[in-house]
XYZ file of C-alpha atoms in Angstrom:
758
model
C 10.772 6.867 25.467
C 10.597 7.407 29.232
C 8.978 10.272 31.066
C 8.764 10.887 34.766
C 5.993 12.356 36.877
C 5.973 12.773 40.665
C 6.065 9.283 42.186
C 5.669 7.521 38.839
C 7.331 7.013 35.482
C 6.122 6.119 32.026
C 7.853 4.066 29.349
C 6.924 2.912 25.884
C 8.215 -0.530 24.933
C 8.465 -2.001 21.463
C 7.012 -5.524 21.636
C 8.193 -8.299 19.348
C 6.628 -11.654 18.551
C 2.946 -10.698 18.738
C 0.837 -12.326 16.054
C -2.719 -11.500 17.147
C -4.854 -9.565 19.610
C -4.739 -12.420 22.123
C -0.966 -11.994 22.328
C -1.440 -8.337 23.228
C -4.054 -9.266 25.827
C -1.686 -11.805 27.431
C 1.208 -9.335 27.670
C -1.072 -6.638 29.030
C -2.454 -9.008 31.662
C 1.048 -10.103 32.697
C 2.288 -6.515 33.089
C -0.794 -5.367 34.969
C -0.308 -8.163 37.498
C 2.882 -6.436 38.647
C 2.463 -4.175 41.667
C 2.344 -0.496 40.765
C 2.156 -1.122 37.003
C -0.550 0.053 34.614
C -0.009 -1.121 31.029
C -1.771 -0.870 27.680
C -0.545 -3.065 24.812
C -1.523 -2.266 21.247
C -1.322 -5.068 18.704
C -1.394 -2.805 15.638
C 1.455 -0.497 16.724
C 3.308 -3.349 18.490
C 3.954 -1.097 21.470
C 3.222 -1.194 25.184
C 2.616 2.027 27.084
C 3.449 1.376 30.734
C 3.099 3.597 33.811
C 4.974 2.265 36.843
C 6.096 3.183 40.349
C 9.654 4.178 41.202
C 10.405 0.778 42.789
C 9.816 -0.912 39.406
C 12.512 -0.699 36.731
C 12.336 -0.901 32.953
C 14.431 -4.140 32.965
C 11.768 -5.603 35.283
C 9.085 -4.766 32.732
C 11.118 -6.209 29.861
C 11.752 -9.387 31.874
C 8.024 -9.761 32.519
C 7.268 -9.494 28.797
C 10.010 -11.979 27.931
C 8.694 -14.393 30.574
C 5.426 -14.353 28.642
C 7.248 -15.533 25.516
C 7.722 -12.234 23.669
C 10.467 -9.640 23.296
C 10.522 -6.043 24.503
C 12.849 -3.076 24.197
C 12.795 0.684 24.499
C 12.428 2.184 21.010
C 14.135 5.361 19.958
C 11.726 8.222 20.602
C 9.981 10.027 17.794
C 11.201 13.337 19.161
C 14.816 12.170 19.026
C 14.313 11.313 15.376
C 12.712 14.717 14.838
C 15.908 16.206 16.297
C 17.772 14.697 13.366
C 19.203 11.463 14.768
C 19.077 9.382 11.642
C 20.887 6.247 12.766
C 17.971 5.051 14.867
C 15.568 5.874 12.066
C 17.609 3.908 9.563
C 17.847 0.942 11.904
C 14.112 0.911 12.541
C 13.398 1.169 8.826
C 15.766 -1.734 8.262
C 14.066 -3.654 11.044
C 10.703 -3.168 9.345
C 12.114 -4.431 6.058
C 13.812 -7.371 7.760
C 10.569 -8.200 9.538
C 8.734 -8.505 6.229
C 11.474 -10.383 4.367
C 11.144 -13.794 6.101
C 7.363 -13.474 5.998
C 7.527 -12.799 2.262
C 9.874 -15.776 1.792
C 7.570 -18.151 3.694
C 4.548 -16.831 1.806
C 6.252 -17.342 -1.561
C 7.158 -20.898 -0.605
C 3.646 -21.634 0.624
C 1.925 -20.254 -2.466
C 4.299 -21.936 -4.928
C 3.962 -25.372 -3.318
C 0.350 -25.196 -2.168
C -1.026 -24.153 -5.573
C -0.361 -27.532 -7.303
C -1.532 -29.414 -4.183
C -4.835 -27.537 -4.259
C -5.128 -27.901 -8.041
C -4.698 -31.675 -7.880
C -7.151 -32.011 -5.018
C -9.764 -29.859 -6.769
C -9.447 -31.330 -10.264
C -9.977 -35.095 -10.680
C -8.431 -34.892 -14.161
C -5.076 -34.008 -12.534
C -5.200 -36.925 -10.118
C -2.761 -39.293 -11.818
C -1.808 -42.643 -10.316
C 0.448 -41.383 -7.509
C -0.774 -37.820 -7.247
C -1.392 -38.083 -3.501
C 2.292 -38.819 -2.823
C 3.362 -35.800 -4.876
C 0.897 -33.757 -2.815
C 2.550 -34.989 0.367
C 5.990 -34.063 -0.979
C 4.852 -30.538 -1.842
C 2.724 -29.977 1.248
C 5.317 -31.100 3.808
C 7.550 -27.952 3.459
C 4.469 -25.739 3.625
C 3.181 -27.245 6.872
C 6.630 -27.371 8.461
C 8.810 -24.530 7.136
C 6.185 -21.999 5.973
C 3.912 -22.563 8.979
C 6.790 -22.683 11.471
C 6.017 -19.256 13.043
C 2.556 -20.548 13.991
C 3.917 -23.759 15.519
C 6.663 -21.922 17.395
C 4.255 -19.367 18.831
C 1.764 -22.104 19.775
C 4.493 -24.039 21.622
C 5.694 -20.914 23.437
C 2.154 -20.106 24.499
C 1.508 -23.681 25.590
C 4.571 -23.570 27.858
C 3.007 -20.578 29.576
C -0.387 -22.218 29.826
C -2.018 -20.015 27.225
C -3.631 -20.356 23.810
C -3.726 -17.720 21.068
C -4.755 -17.451 17.436
C -1.513 -19.193 16.535
C -2.652 -22.129 18.628
C -5.740 -22.454 16.462
C -3.743 -22.256 13.241
C -1.073 -24.685 14.426
C -3.541 -27.221 15.786
C -5.762 -27.008 12.708
C -3.045 -27.381 10.066
C -1.103 -29.981 12.057
C -4.229 -32.039 12.585
C -5.048 -31.945 8.867
C -1.477 -32.906 7.937
C -1.131 -35.679 10.535
C -4.514 -37.106 9.553
C -3.355 -37.196 5.935
C -0.133 -38.979 6.935
C -2.136 -41.585 8.819
C -4.523 -42.040 5.877
C -1.675 -42.392 3.397
C 0.500 -44.799 5.395
C -2.045 -46.723 7.443
C -5.316 -46.181 5.584
C -6.464 -46.560 2.000
C -5.591 -43.065 0.773
C -2.155 -44.194 -0.386
C -3.566 -46.761 -2.808
C -2.351 -46.134 -6.406
C -5.059 -44.576 -8.512
C -6.997 -43.146 -5.534
C -9.123 -40.160 -6.516
C -11.544 -37.913 -4.724
C -13.598 -34.929 -5.828
C -13.215 -31.440 -4.340
C -16.210 -29.121 -4.317
C -16.277 -25.461 -3.256
C -19.749 -25.840 -1.810
C -21.291 -25.513 1.628
C -22.356 -29.116 2.155
C -21.856 -31.874 4.693
C -19.434 -34.676 3.749
C -18.135 -37.687 5.626
C -14.691 -37.155 4.079
C -14.353 -40.878 3.266
C -11.200 -41.542 1.274
C -10.106 -37.921 1.537
C -6.730 -36.576 2.505
C -6.444 -33.051 3.835
C -3.072 -31.990 2.503
C -4.729 -29.302 0.378
C -6.433 -27.934 3.480
C -3.218 -27.916 5.536
C -1.174 -26.306 2.732
C -3.947 -24.014 1.516
C -4.848 -22.712 4.958
C -1.183 -21.990 5.694
C -0.819 -20.093 2.408
C -4.020 -18.103 2.911
C -3.176 -17.151 6.500
C 0.405 -16.201 5.617
C -0.969 -14.031 2.813
C -3.314 -12.366 5.277
C -0.466 -11.809 7.757
C 1.798 -10.396 5.068
C -0.766 -7.930 3.742
C -1.752 -6.995 7.300
C 1.893 -6.221 8.061
C 2.222 -4.110 4.930
C -1.065 -2.356 5.616
C -0.069 -1.563 9.188
C 3.090 0.067 7.878
C 0.989 2.136 5.462
C -1.408 3.044 8.256
C 1.461 4.512 10.280
C 2.925 6.336 7.291
C 1.260 9.649 8.193
C 3.083 9.801 11.529
C 6.355 8.818 9.900
C 5.874 11.482 7.221
C 5.109 14.024 9.934
C 8.352 13.241 11.711
C 10.348 13.442 8.494
C 9.175 17.016 7.876
C 11.894 18.435 10.105
C 15.239 19.698 8.845
C 18.274 17.485 9.426
C 21.012 20.151 9.367
C 21.108 23.818 10.320
C 23.490 26.743 9.759
C 24.117 28.493 13.085
C 25.630 31.940 13.439
C 28.260 32.001 16.197
C 30.770 34.770 16.694
C 29.914 36.225 13.335
C 30.713 32.939 11.592
C 28.354 30.491 9.920
C 28.667 26.853 10.957
C 26.713 23.818 9.682
C 25.630 21.457 12.482
C 23.078 18.684 13.008
C 19.707 19.876 14.270
C 20.166 17.753 17.384
C 23.079 19.993 18.436
C 20.982 23.162 18.317
C 20.315 24.852 21.667
C 17.763 27.392 22.900
C 19.101 30.893 22.252
C 21.194 29.869 19.235
C 20.747 32.029 16.152
C 20.540 30.174 12.871
C 20.326 31.131 9.223
C 17.441 30.103 6.982
C 18.023 30.695 3.290
C 15.223 30.787 0.681
C 14.000 27.263 -0.021
C 15.302 25.844 3.271
C 13.235 24.400 6.112
C 13.227 26.267 9.409
C 15.143 24.008 11.778
C 13.157 24.588 14.968
C 10.640 26.902 16.613
C 11.966 30.415 17.084
C 11.616 34.169 16.611
C 12.850 36.123 13.597
C 15.646 38.525 14.604
C 16.769 39.586 11.116
C 15.120 39.752 7.711
C 11.620 39.231 6.367
C 10.129 36.533 4.202
C 7.078 34.468 3.314
C 6.891 31.144 5.139
C 5.039 28.160 3.684
C 3.456 26.320 6.630
C 1.147 24.124 4.534
C 2.863 20.902 5.601
C 1.915 21.611 9.205
C -1.237 23.696 9.013
C -2.772 22.788 5.663
C -2.879 26.484 4.724
C -1.792 26.982 1.124
C -1.111 30.741 1.389
C 2.400 31.602 2.721
C 2.544 33.718 5.874
C 4.542 36.949 5.813
C 6.984 37.167 8.733
C 9.431 39.793 9.898
C 11.514 40.737 12.920
C 9.749 39.701 16.115
C 7.439 37.164 14.460
C 7.369 33.578 15.694
C 8.126 30.795 13.213
C 7.639 27.052 13.490
C 10.158 24.315 12.842
C 9.713 22.228 9.654
C 7.991 25.083 7.792
C 9.555 26.247 4.532
C 11.176 29.626 3.940
C 9.698 30.597 0.593
C 11.137 34.102 0.288
C 14.040 36.082 1.718
C 16.919 35.378 4.075
C 16.025 34.991 7.761
C 18.024 34.821 10.964
C 16.020 33.058 13.659
C 16.668 32.713 17.383
C 15.725 29.248 18.648
C 13.097 29.308 21.402
C 12.200 25.616 21.482
C 14.185 22.512 20.601
C 13.679 18.768 20.607
C 10.575 17.496 22.376
C 9.321 21.050 23.034
C 8.873 21.987 19.372
C 5.459 22.089 17.778
C 6.418 19.314 15.344
C 7.587 17.014 18.146
C 4.502 17.729 20.228
C 2.297 17.013 17.230
C 4.057 13.689 16.742
C 3.687 12.847 20.431
C -0.034 13.632 20.371
C -0.549 11.458 17.310
C 1.480 8.601 18.753
C -0.315 8.744 22.103
C -3.645 8.618 20.322
C -2.551 5.652 18.253
C -1.360 3.803 21.353
C -4.651 4.325 23.149
C -7.689 2.096 23.107
C -11.305 3.008 22.641
C -13.932 1.371 24.844
C -15.003 -0.792 21.917
C -11.429 -2.049 21.512
C -11.113 -2.836 25.223
C -14.228 -4.998 24.856
C -12.729 -6.717 21.807
C -9.518 -7.454 23.728
C -11.415 -9.036 26.612
C -13.339 -11.215 24.180
C -10.157 -12.242 22.350
C -8.495 -13.273 25.621
C -11.127 -15.958 26.265
C -12.013 -16.710 22.660
C -9.250 -19.227 21.919
C -9.907 -21.730 24.719
C -13.633 -21.513 23.980
C -13.018 -22.309 20.306
C -10.750 -25.248 21.130
C -13.449 -26.578 23.432
C -16.004 -26.049 20.648
C -13.798 -27.935 18.193
C -13.451 -30.856 20.598
C -17.193 -30.738 21.225
C -17.833 -30.775 17.466
C -15.544 -33.774 17.052
C -17.237 -35.611 19.888
C -20.740 -34.730 18.692
C -20.231 -36.044 15.169
C -18.440 -39.152 16.397
C -21.264 -39.784 18.837
C -23.821 -39.418 16.064
C -22.113 -41.994 13.851
C -20.961 -39.526 11.193
C -17.592 -41.205 10.896
C -14.133 -40.176 12.009
C -13.221 -38.267 8.847
C -16.447 -36.235 8.733
C -16.156 -35.388 12.423
C -12.510 -34.463 11.990
C -13.306 -32.278 8.975
C -15.874 -30.289 10.961
C -13.535 -29.890 13.960
C -10.657 -28.616 11.796
C -12.989 -26.146 10.049
C -14.047 -24.797 13.455
C -10.415 -24.237 14.446
C -9.564 -22.465 11.198
C -12.646 -20.263 10.882
C -12.418 -19.053 14.472
C -9.187 -17.040 14.253
C -10.373 -13.538 15.268
C -7.439 -11.630 13.802
C -9.937 -9.222 12.233
C -11.294 -8.546 15.718
C -7.857 -7.548 16.983
C -7.201 -5.241 14.052
C -10.631 -3.599 13.924
C -9.918 -0.637 16.215
C -6.119 -0.074 16.073
C -5.877 0.140 12.297
C -8.794 2.571 11.968
C -7.408 4.648 14.821
C -3.933 4.742 13.297
C -5.163 5.782 9.871
C -7.669 8.306 11.240
C -5.214 10.028 13.575
C -2.505 9.947 10.920
C -4.774 11.545 8.343
C -5.816 14.111 10.933
C -2.176 15.015 11.538
C -1.690 15.607 7.829
C -4.658 17.989 7.858
C -3.596 19.811 11.019
C -6.060 17.969 13.286
C -4.467 16.270 16.284
C -6.629 13.725 18.100
C -5.314 13.201 21.626
C -6.912 9.847 22.380
C -9.364 7.245 21.089
C -11.949 8.053 23.749
C -12.296 11.415 21.988
C -13.827 9.648 18.996
C -16.686 8.287 21.063
C -17.369 11.725 22.543
C -17.742 13.376 19.119
C -20.733 11.174 18.363
C -22.689 12.464 21.373
C -21.857 16.196 21.231
C -24.881 18.392 20.439
C -23.705 21.901 21.444
C -20.526 23.722 20.461
C -19.417 26.767 22.477
C -17.125 29.101 20.546
C -14.748 31.520 22.240
C -14.882 34.794 20.308
C -11.433 36.373 20.366
C -8.850 34.420 18.397
C -11.308 31.672 17.520
C -14.202 33.240 15.638
C -12.257 36.494 15.186
C -8.627 37.099 14.281
C -7.662 38.164 17.796
C -5.999 41.348 16.576
C -7.237 44.840 15.782
C -8.056 45.416 12.114
C -9.134 48.424 10.077
C -12.625 47.407 8.981
C -14.080 50.403 7.174
C -13.967 54.190 6.844
C -16.472 56.991 6.445
C -15.033 60.032 4.586
C -16.620 63.467 4.728
C -18.097 64.975 1.592
C -15.552 65.821 -1.106
C -12.819 63.876 0.707
C -10.781 61.280 -1.177
C -10.627 57.888 0.618
C -7.154 57.120 -0.619
C -5.854 60.435 0.683
C -7.405 59.742 4.114
C -5.710 56.349 4.294
C -2.365 57.688 3.074
C -2.172 60.594 5.539
C -3.687 58.782 8.553
C -1.698 55.613 7.865
C 1.570 57.515 7.579
C 1.068 59.111 10.981
C -0.184 55.939 12.720
C 2.740 53.942 11.316
C 5.028 55.807 13.702
C 2.962 54.747 16.737
C 3.280 51.407 18.545
C -0.306 51.416 19.798
C -2.292 48.316 18.597
C -5.082 50.498 17.204
C -2.564 52.711 15.390
C -0.830 49.661 13.960
C -4.181 48.323 12.742
C -4.805 51.573 10.858
C -1.271 51.639 9.441
C -1.429 48.022 8.299
C -4.853 48.467 6.718
C -3.798 51.674 4.969
C -0.592 50.157 3.603
C -2.531 47.153 2.266
C -4.871 49.454 0.333
C -2.671 52.314 -0.876
C 0.817 50.804 -0.848
C 3.891 52.631 0.438
C 3.143 55.266 3.086
C 4.959 58.637 3.193
C 7.202 59.567 6.135
C 5.694 62.052 8.653
C 7.408 65.113 10.114
C 7.116 66.624 13.593
C 5.427 63.428 14.842
C 4.038 63.596 18.387
C 2.164 61.044 20.462
C -0.576 62.485 22.692
C -1.083 59.880 25.482
C -4.682 58.684 25.713
C -5.824 60.802 22.763
C -3.941 59.985 19.572
C -1.133 61.305 17.375
C -0.321 64.453 15.423
C 2.245 65.508 12.843
C 2.878 66.853 9.363
C 2.421 64.595 6.326
C 2.999 65.851 2.781
C 2.638 69.445 4.037
C -0.648 68.822 5.850
C -1.035 69.233 9.616
C -2.737 65.929 10.527
C -4.576 64.764 13.671
C -5.587 61.100 14.189
C -7.260 59.895 17.387
C -10.221 60.437 19.663
C -12.847 63.077 18.983
C -11.524 64.844 22.085
C -8.154 65.359 20.362
C -9.879 67.217 17.530
C -11.887 69.268 20.040
C -8.679 70.533 21.629
C -7.890 72.032 18.212
C -11.427 73.456 17.949
C -12.386 70.966 15.242
C -15.833 69.330 15.405
C -17.272 66.392 13.494
C -19.949 67.166 10.886
C -23.370 65.553 11.315
C -22.801 62.621 8.937
C -19.498 61.667 10.573
C -21.032 62.026 14.047
C -23.848 59.666 12.997
C -21.378 57.103 11.575
C -19.354 57.310 14.791
C -22.422 56.641 16.967
C -23.492 53.632 14.881
C -19.991 52.121 14.962
C -19.698 52.572 18.727
C -23.119 50.979 19.203
C -21.747 47.925 17.410
C -18.813 47.842 19.827
C -16.169 49.110 17.427
C -13.343 51.536 18.162
C -13.751 54.812 16.230
C -10.827 57.026 15.177
C -11.300 60.540 13.884
C -9.034 61.985 11.163
C -8.544 65.715 10.518
C -6.074 67.863 8.667
C -5.703 71.522 7.894
C -8.324 72.426 10.507
C -11.176 70.204 9.172
C -12.533 66.766 10.164
C -12.100 64.542 7.127
C -13.182 61.011 8.138
C -13.871 58.478 10.881
C -12.272 55.015 10.794
C -13.702 51.847 12.347
C -11.252 49.447 14.010
C -12.202 46.145 15.636
C -11.213 42.530 16.093
C -12.302 41.304 12.663
C -14.223 38.093 12.099
C -12.145 35.502 10.262
C -13.253 35.071 6.675
C -13.897 31.364 7.191
C -15.936 31.703 10.403
C -19.446 32.169 8.932
C -19.077 29.096 6.715
C -17.544 27.132 9.609
C -20.499 27.928 11.880
C -22.875 26.755 9.169
C -20.900 23.512 8.778
C -21.019 22.909 12.535
C -24.777 23.417 12.431
C -25.008 20.935 9.537
C -23.333 18.337 11.775
C -26.270 18.608 14.160
C -24.591 20.976 16.623
C -25.999 24.155 18.152
C -23.302 26.893 17.927
C -23.044 29.337 20.854
C -20.730 32.363 21.194
C -18.935 32.974 24.505
C -16.952 36.140 25.249
C -15.946 38.611 27.903
C -16.723 41.529 25.552
C -19.800 43.687 25.967
C -23.127 42.473 24.653
C -23.219 44.843 21.679
C -19.862 43.620 20.360
C -20.759 39.982 20.979
C -24.127 40.188 19.252
C -22.612 42.025 16.282
C -20.040 39.261 15.829
C -22.747 36.633 16.346
C -24.905 38.216 13.669
C -21.956 38.301 11.256
C -21.290 34.569 11.606
C -24.911 33.453 11.852
C -25.378 32.892 15.595
C -28.699 34.101 16.999
C -28.675 36.620 19.911
C -30.195 34.042 22.281
C -27.117 31.869 21.718
C -24.638 34.668 22.474
C -23.239 34.714 26.020
C -21.362 37.980 26.683
C -19.562 39.791 29.499
C -18.278 36.549 31.017
C -15.195 36.762 33.216
C -12.409 34.333 32.277
C -12.822 32.302 35.459
C -16.575 32.031 34.813
C -16.310 30.369 31.398
C -16.107 26.942 33.006
C -19.328 27.689 34.901
C -21.090 28.392 31.620
C -20.030 24.985 30.310
C -21.174 23.310 33.543
C -24.548 25.043 33.304
C -25.080 23.818 29.749
C -24.124 20.294 30.828
C -26.578 20.458 33.723
C -29.270 21.187 31.129
C -28.559 17.808 29.572
C -26.368 19.060 26.737
C -23.198 17.332 25.567
C -20.841 20.277 25.086
C -17.890 20.866 22.796
C -15.764 23.943 23.515
C -13.495 25.674 20.999
C -10.922 28.106 22.399
C -7.362 29.320 22.165
C -6.389 31.236 25.304
C -5.196 30.543 28.818
C -8.599 31.723 30.021
C -10.213 28.968 27.943
C -8.154 26.112 29.401
C -10.486 25.278 32.291
C -13.552 25.375 30.047
C -11.803 23.180 27.468
C -11.023 20.642 30.186
C -14.561 20.793 31.609
C -16.275 20.360 28.240
C -17.189 16.900 27.017
C -15.027 17.660 23.987
C -12.331 20.351 24.008
C -11.034 21.690 20.698
C -7.960 23.902 21.082
C -6.751 26.211 18.341
C -3.119 25.390 17.624
C -2.419 29.099 17.181
C -3.327 29.597 20.838
C -1.546 29.099 24.140
C 0.123 25.925 25.379
C -2.318 25.807 28.307
C -5.288 25.674 25.940
C -3.643 23.050 23.743
C -2.859 20.821 26.725
C -6.429 21.111 28.035
C -8.093 20.240 24.715
C -8.987 16.797 23.390
C -8.471 17.871 19.787
C -5.878 20.390 18.640
C -6.538 22.355 15.459
C -3.151 23.374 14.079
C -4.769 25.729 11.570
C -6.120 28.894 13.119
C -9.334 28.281 11.246
C -12.683 27.472 12.839
C -13.489 25.365 9.782
C -10.945 22.864 11.084
C -13.267 22.253 14.048
C -15.983 20.985 11.725
C -13.430 18.883 9.845
C -12.124 17.473 13.145
C -15.563 16.403 14.341
C -16.395 14.952 10.935
C -13.109 13.008 10.777
C -13.544 11.760 14.340
C -17.062 10.571 13.619
C -15.950 8.916 10.396
C -13.103 7.140 12.213
C -15.495 5.940 14.908
C -17.892 4.729 12.221
C -15.060 2.784 10.598
C -14.172 1.175 13.937
C -17.776 0.159 14.471
C -18.126 -1.295 10.970
C -14.850 -3.184 11.457
C -16.028 -4.652 14.754
C -19.398 -5.552 13.269
C -17.712 -7.345 10.383
C -15.350 -9.239 12.697
C -18.091 -10.288 15.128
C -20.653 -11.098 12.440
C -18.095 -13.141 10.535
C -17.309 -15.393 13.496
C -20.909 -15.633 14.667
C -22.097 -16.643 11.185
C -19.222 -18.944 10.250
C -18.706 -20.950 13.439
C -22.108 -22.697 13.338
C -21.541 -23.595 9.670
C -18.157 -25.076 10.504
C -19.469 -26.971 13.533
C -22.306 -28.355 11.404
C -19.754 -29.760 8.972
C -20.919 -27.481 6.170
C -17.655 -25.567 5.676
C -14.562 -27.036 4.049
C -11.385 -26.252 6.080
C -9.660 -24.585 3.130
C -12.622 -22.312 2.400
C -12.648 -21.484 6.108
C -8.975 -20.483 5.995
C -9.448 -18.281 2.946
C -12.454 -16.567 4.499
C -10.614 -15.984 7.786
C -7.636 -14.392 6.041
C -9.921 -12.275 3.867
C -11.748 -10.903 6.901
C -8.496 -9.486 8.307
C -7.495 -7.953 4.991
C -11.004 -6.495 4.653
C -10.791 -4.813 8.073
C -7.415 -3.238 7.302
C -8.563 -2.190 3.839
C -11.717 -0.644 5.268
C -9.581 1.347 7.720
C -7.245 2.547 4.977
C -10.197 4.232 3.247
C -9.850 6.955 5.887
C -6.690 8.089 4.113
C -8.987 9.575 1.471
C -10.765 11.880 3.949
C -10.822 15.446 2.667
C -11.755 18.706 4.411
C -15.012 20.227 3.234
C -13.208 23.127 1.539
C -11.163 20.900 -0.769
C-alpha cells in the first residue's frame, strides 16, 4: 500500500523472518539510517510503515531490509481486498496457514521426542542401563531439526553483527547439547548404569554427573510451543480487522442501458447505478435513487434497529438491505468508502506504537548483548569461586534461557491489536496508540450540541390543543398540509404527525405563503399552519392559554407553529432539534468516568440551557452563542486553565476544535472534515459511544501497562535467580515461554469488552 504526499511517499511493507521484538528494532534502525526515511516496524503485525523522500524507492527499502537478514514485500492493500479482489486475500490466507504448518511440524517433533527425554531425566526409575544414549538419540533431532529456525536466525544476525532473542535460544540450547556430548563421549556420563536425580526445585547444584539433554530438548519444545501459540494468538488478535474487511459485498448488479449486469465490486465506478435486492449487502456508499427499504447497519454501527431509507437518502457499503428493492447511485468506491476508511484507521492504529512500546523496543535492542555478557559473567564468577564447571555452566545456560524478552515485545502490539479490533466491531475507531495514553489524562469533555447531543434535525416535540380540540385531528389536518411543503419545519411536523396518526389525507388548494406558512383545504376544512402573523392576516387570534404556551416554548428556544381552521385557532405546535434519547444517560456515564461534561453551541443561551438541563449539564457548564471559528478558542481557554480536554463533535465547524483538543472524538455520522480531525471516530451517531470509546481506550492502556509490568517483573525477578544458580535451565525455558503466552492471553481478554448498554 503506497500513498503519496507532496515531496514524500508512504509505503507499508510486509516483513518476514522476524522472531522477536529485537528483530523489529534492528530493521527499524537499519531503515531509519537511510537518508530521508522514517520507519516504524511492528513485531506483532509483521509490518513496516515507512515514509520516504522521492529520491528513495521501494526496492531500496526492500533491499535494506534484506541486507539486515529479513524479507520484505508490499502486501496487497486492505482497501483492494474490500473492493472484492479475492485472489490476494486467498493467497495471504494460504500464506498464514503455510507459515504455521512448519512451526506446527517442528513443535510436534519436539514434544514427541523431548517428552521421553525429560521423563527419563526426571524419574530415576526410568534410568535403565543405557538410558543416557537413548536420550541423546531422541534429543539430537530436537536440537537440530526442531530448533533450526533459532540457529538459522542466530547465524544470520551474527553475520550482521547483531544478537537477538534467537541468539539467546540458540546459544543456550546448543551449549547444553554440546556439553552433554562432551560429558557422554569424554566424561563419565556415558558410563553404563549412570543415574542422576532431577528435581523441580529452586536450589543450587554443582551439576556433577549430569547431562543436559533434557534441558536442550525441553527448552526447545517449550519455546516452540510459545512461538506457535503466539502466532495463533496474533492471528486471532487481528481477526476483528479481517472480519471488518470481509463485510463488503463481492459482486454487484449494475443497471446499464436498462439492463441488469452482474460484475465484481472492484469494477464499480462512481455514478454507476446498482440494484440491491432484499437480503443483499449494499455494494458501496451511495444515494438511493429508486425504492424504499429498511437497512440493517448493525455490522458497522452496532445499532440493532434497521434504518428506514428512501429516495435521496445516503446508504453505506456493507450494510444489509432488510426490506424492499433499492436502486442506488454509487458516490464512493474503493478506498473512499466508509468501510475502507474504517479498515485503514484500524490498521494505522495497529501499526502505531505507544510511548510505552517505544521504550520497550529501545530496551529490547540492548537487552540481548547485556544478557550474553551477564551469562559470561555468571560463568566466570562461579568458576572463579570454585563451584565447578558444570554448576557454573548450568547457571550460565539458565541466564540465557530465562532472559528471552519475547513477552516484552508482545506486550503493547497484541493489546493494541485486540483493543482496536474490538473497537472497530463496536463502531469505535481508534486512530493511533498515542490516543490511548491521552484518554487516561482527560478530565473535561466538551460536547457540541447540534448533531451530537441532539439529532441535528427539526422534530415535532409536543403540541398544545385549545379546549374541546382533538389532538389527533390537529395532527391529521396540520400534517396533511405541511406534507406538501419542503420547508424543514414543515417536514418535521409532517413526519411527526404521520408517526402518530398514520396515513395523512391529501390537501386541496394548497398554497405556500413565503415567510409565514401554508394554507389549503383538508377534508373540507380551510386550514392555516404557520406563524401567528399568518393567522392575524385572517383576523384569527390565539386564545390566552395558547398564547401562554407559545411564550413559554419560545422562551425555551423552540420554534412555535400555530394551527387554525374554519376561522378559529386550534393549537400551537413546538418544533426543535430534539435531544437524542441516549444523550442524558451518556452524559451521566461520562461523568462517572471522572469527566466534567460541558455543552458548546452557537445557539442562543435559552436553547442551550434548555438542552443542558434535559441532559443533566448545569448552566455554568453551558457555553452558548459561540461562532464556529471561536470554538477552538474555547478549547484553548479550558486548556490554559489546566484542564485536559476531550471534544466531541460532528460538523465542519468542529474540525479545528477537535484537532486542538487533547482528545478529539468525531461522530461518524458527521462530516469528513470532523472525522479526519478526530482521534477517535464514533461510527454510531450515539453520544453513548463516546463513553464506551474512552472506557475501551483506558482498558486497552491498562492491559498494555499490565503486560509491560509482567514482562519487566518477570525478567527482573528471574535473572538474579538464574545467575545465582538457583533456576534449572528447563524450568527457565518453560517460564519464559509461559510469560509470552500469558501476555497474549491477557491481551485477548479485551475481545470480551462490552458497551455499557449491553
